[in-house]
Amino acid sequence: MRKLEDFESPRIVEMRNGLYGASFFLMKLLPARFMLERAAEQGLLSSGATICESSSGTFGLALAMLAVQHGYKLVLVSDWSIDRHLHRRLVELGAHVDIVEVPHPSGGFQQARLNRLAEHLKEIPGSYWPSQYSNVDNPLAYAKFAELIIDRLGKIDCLVGTVGSGGSMCGTAEYLRTVFPDLYSIGVDTPNSVLFGQPGGNLVDLSGLGGEMVPSNIDHRHFDEVHWLTSAEVFRATHELHRNYGMFMGPTSGAAFKVADWWLRNNPGNKVVTIFPDEGHSYVETAYDKDWLSSVPGWSGPVREEPFFVTAPTEKLNGWSSYVWGRRTLDEVLSSLVNQARTLLDTSQRQLGSRSSEPSPGKSEGFNFSDKKSGATLEPLSNIDLAAVNHLQLDPEQVHFVDPLYVVFSELQNSPHPELEHPFAIAVRNEIVGFFVLREKAAIPEWAPSDAITLHNLRVGGAYQGNGFGKAAIGLAAQWISKSRERVNRLMLTVNVRNATARHAYLSCGFRETGSIYCGSAGLQDILEYKLD
C-alpha cells in the first residue's frame, strides 16, 4: 500500500531561528496507510473489502484516496459539519458518505456517528473499521515522522501540535523521547473540548482539534503542557502564519504555530518543531473567507497575545489559556483537583468512619450486603462523594479503558435521571477498596435491553488488587439487584475487545458473551451478560 507514500512525509521548513514547521500535504495519509497495511497483514482486511469509518475531516479523505488506489470500497459516516467541497470530493472518489442529522443525547454527534457506523459494520459482511481513535497502529505510524525529524534536525527541545485522535502528538512524542528524554511536549486544544478535562459544552467545529469524548489513543502522560485557543484565536493565527511566512495551511496548523511561536520567544536558544497537519485549500470558503469569518464569535475583537495560566483544566476559559500538565494521566490530574478542594466537598476521606450520618442526595436504598470470602461490604455513595473514592488509582495499562473518577461524578451530578443511577463503594474493614455504578430503566445505555441493569466504571484500586475484590464487587452488585430489584434477572456491561485482562476477569466472575458488540469512542466493545437467580 505504498503508492501514495511520497505524500506521507512533511516538508521541514525553518521559519525563523529555532522554529521549524513540519508541513504535511495531508498528515492523515501516514496513519491511514499504516493501519490498512497492518490490517491486511493480520487478515482483518481482505482484498476488495469495505472499509467503514466515522470521519468528517482529513482522515476520511486519506482513506478515500487509499481505497481508490488499492481497490477497496469505503463507507464514511459524517454529520452536517463536513465541508461541502470535501463531501463532493469524497463522493467523486467513490466513497458512500452517510450523514447523521441528530446528535446523541449524551455523546453528541461523535457517538451518534459511531452508532450509525455500528449498523454498517453489522450489515456489510467482512467490513473493516480502522477506528483511528482507538487503533494502537495510529500512534505507532508516527515513528516514521519522528525518525525524519531526527535525521533532518538532530536534537530538538520542544514539540507542539494540536490534539484530536491523539495519534500524531502521542506517537511522535513517545518515539522522540527514546532519544531525547527531556523533550518538552505541548498539546493544543480548544475550550469545551473534553480531551484535557474541560467540561463538555458548545464545541466550535475545528476539524482535527478537540472532541466530545476522550479517545483511548490519547496518552496524557506524553504532555508537559496544554494550551486552549478559541476559534477566533485559531483563525487569526492561521492568517498570521500565511501572511508572515507564506505558509497556506489549515486552522490546526495556525493553532500549533501560535503556541510554538510563543514558547520559543519565552525559551530562546532552543529548537522547537510544530506540526502542520494539512494545507489550506479545503478552508478557502471558511477560515480564509472574510464574510464567513465575520460570523465567528470574537473575530472582530481583541485576542490574547499571551496565554493565561489556569490552576485547573476544568476552569471556564474565555481565551488563550494554559495549564502545566506534568506528564500525568487524565485521572491523576483531575484527582489532584479533588485533593486540593477537599475541604469544599461535603464528603468523606477514604475511611468510612469519617462519613457523615446525614443522608446525601442520590443515595441508593436498602443496603446490608457482604461477601464472606473477602470480607467486602457494599456501601452506597451519593453523586458528591468523589473524594471518598479518589484514592483508587488504576494500573497504567487499564487507564485508557476506564473514565476518570472526576468525569464519572460530573456525569452523575448532571444526570437527567439521578434517581436511576446508583454509585457504590466496596469497603473492607472500613476502608474503601473499589467502586462501581449501577444504572436502571431510563438511565441505561442504548446497547442494553430495558429490563436489564447495567454495570459501569468498575475499578479496584491498584493497591488493593489481587485479593478477589473485583469478583466480590460483582457478587455484591448481584445481591443488591436481587434484593432491591426482584424483577430484574440480568446484569450487563461492555468491555473493550482489546482489554483482555478485564474480559478474562469478568468471564471468570460469571459473565457470558452475548455475541453483540457496541461501537464506542475507545473502539469495539463486547457486550457481556450476568444471569441472576
CSV table of C-alpha atoms in Angstrom, one decimal, residues 77-82 87 97-105 108-116:
chain,number,residue,atom,x,y,z
A,77,VAL,CA,-20.3,8.3,8.5
A,78,SER,CA,-20.3,12.0,9.0
A,79,ASP,CA,-22.5,14.9,10.1
A,80,TRP,CA,-23.6,18.3,8.9
A,81,SER,CA,-20.3,19.9,9.8
A,82,ILE,CA,-18.5,18.3,6.9
A,87,HIS,CA,-18.1,15.9,0.7
A,97,VAL,CA,-21.0,9.3,2.7
A,98,ASP,CA,-23.7,8.7,5.3
A,99,ILE,CA,-24.8,12.0,7.0
A,100,VAL,CA,-26.1,11.8,10.6
A,101,GLU,CA,-28.7,14.5,11.3
A,102,VAL,CA,-29.4,14.2,15.0
A,103,PRO,CA,-26.8,14.2,17.8
A,104,HIS,CA,-26.8,11.6,20.6
A,105,PRO,CA,-28.3,12.9,23.8
A,108,GLY,CA,-23.2,14.3,20.7
A,109,PHE,CA,-22.6,13.8,17.0
A,110,GLN,CA,-19.5,11.7,17.8
A,111,GLN,CA,-21.5,9.0,19.5
A,112,ALA,CA,-24.4,9.3,17.0
A,113,ARG,CA,-21.9,8.6,14.2
A,114,LEU,CA,-20.5,5.6,16.0
A,115,ASN,CA,-23.9,4.2,16.4
A,116,ARG,CA,-24.6,4.6,12.7
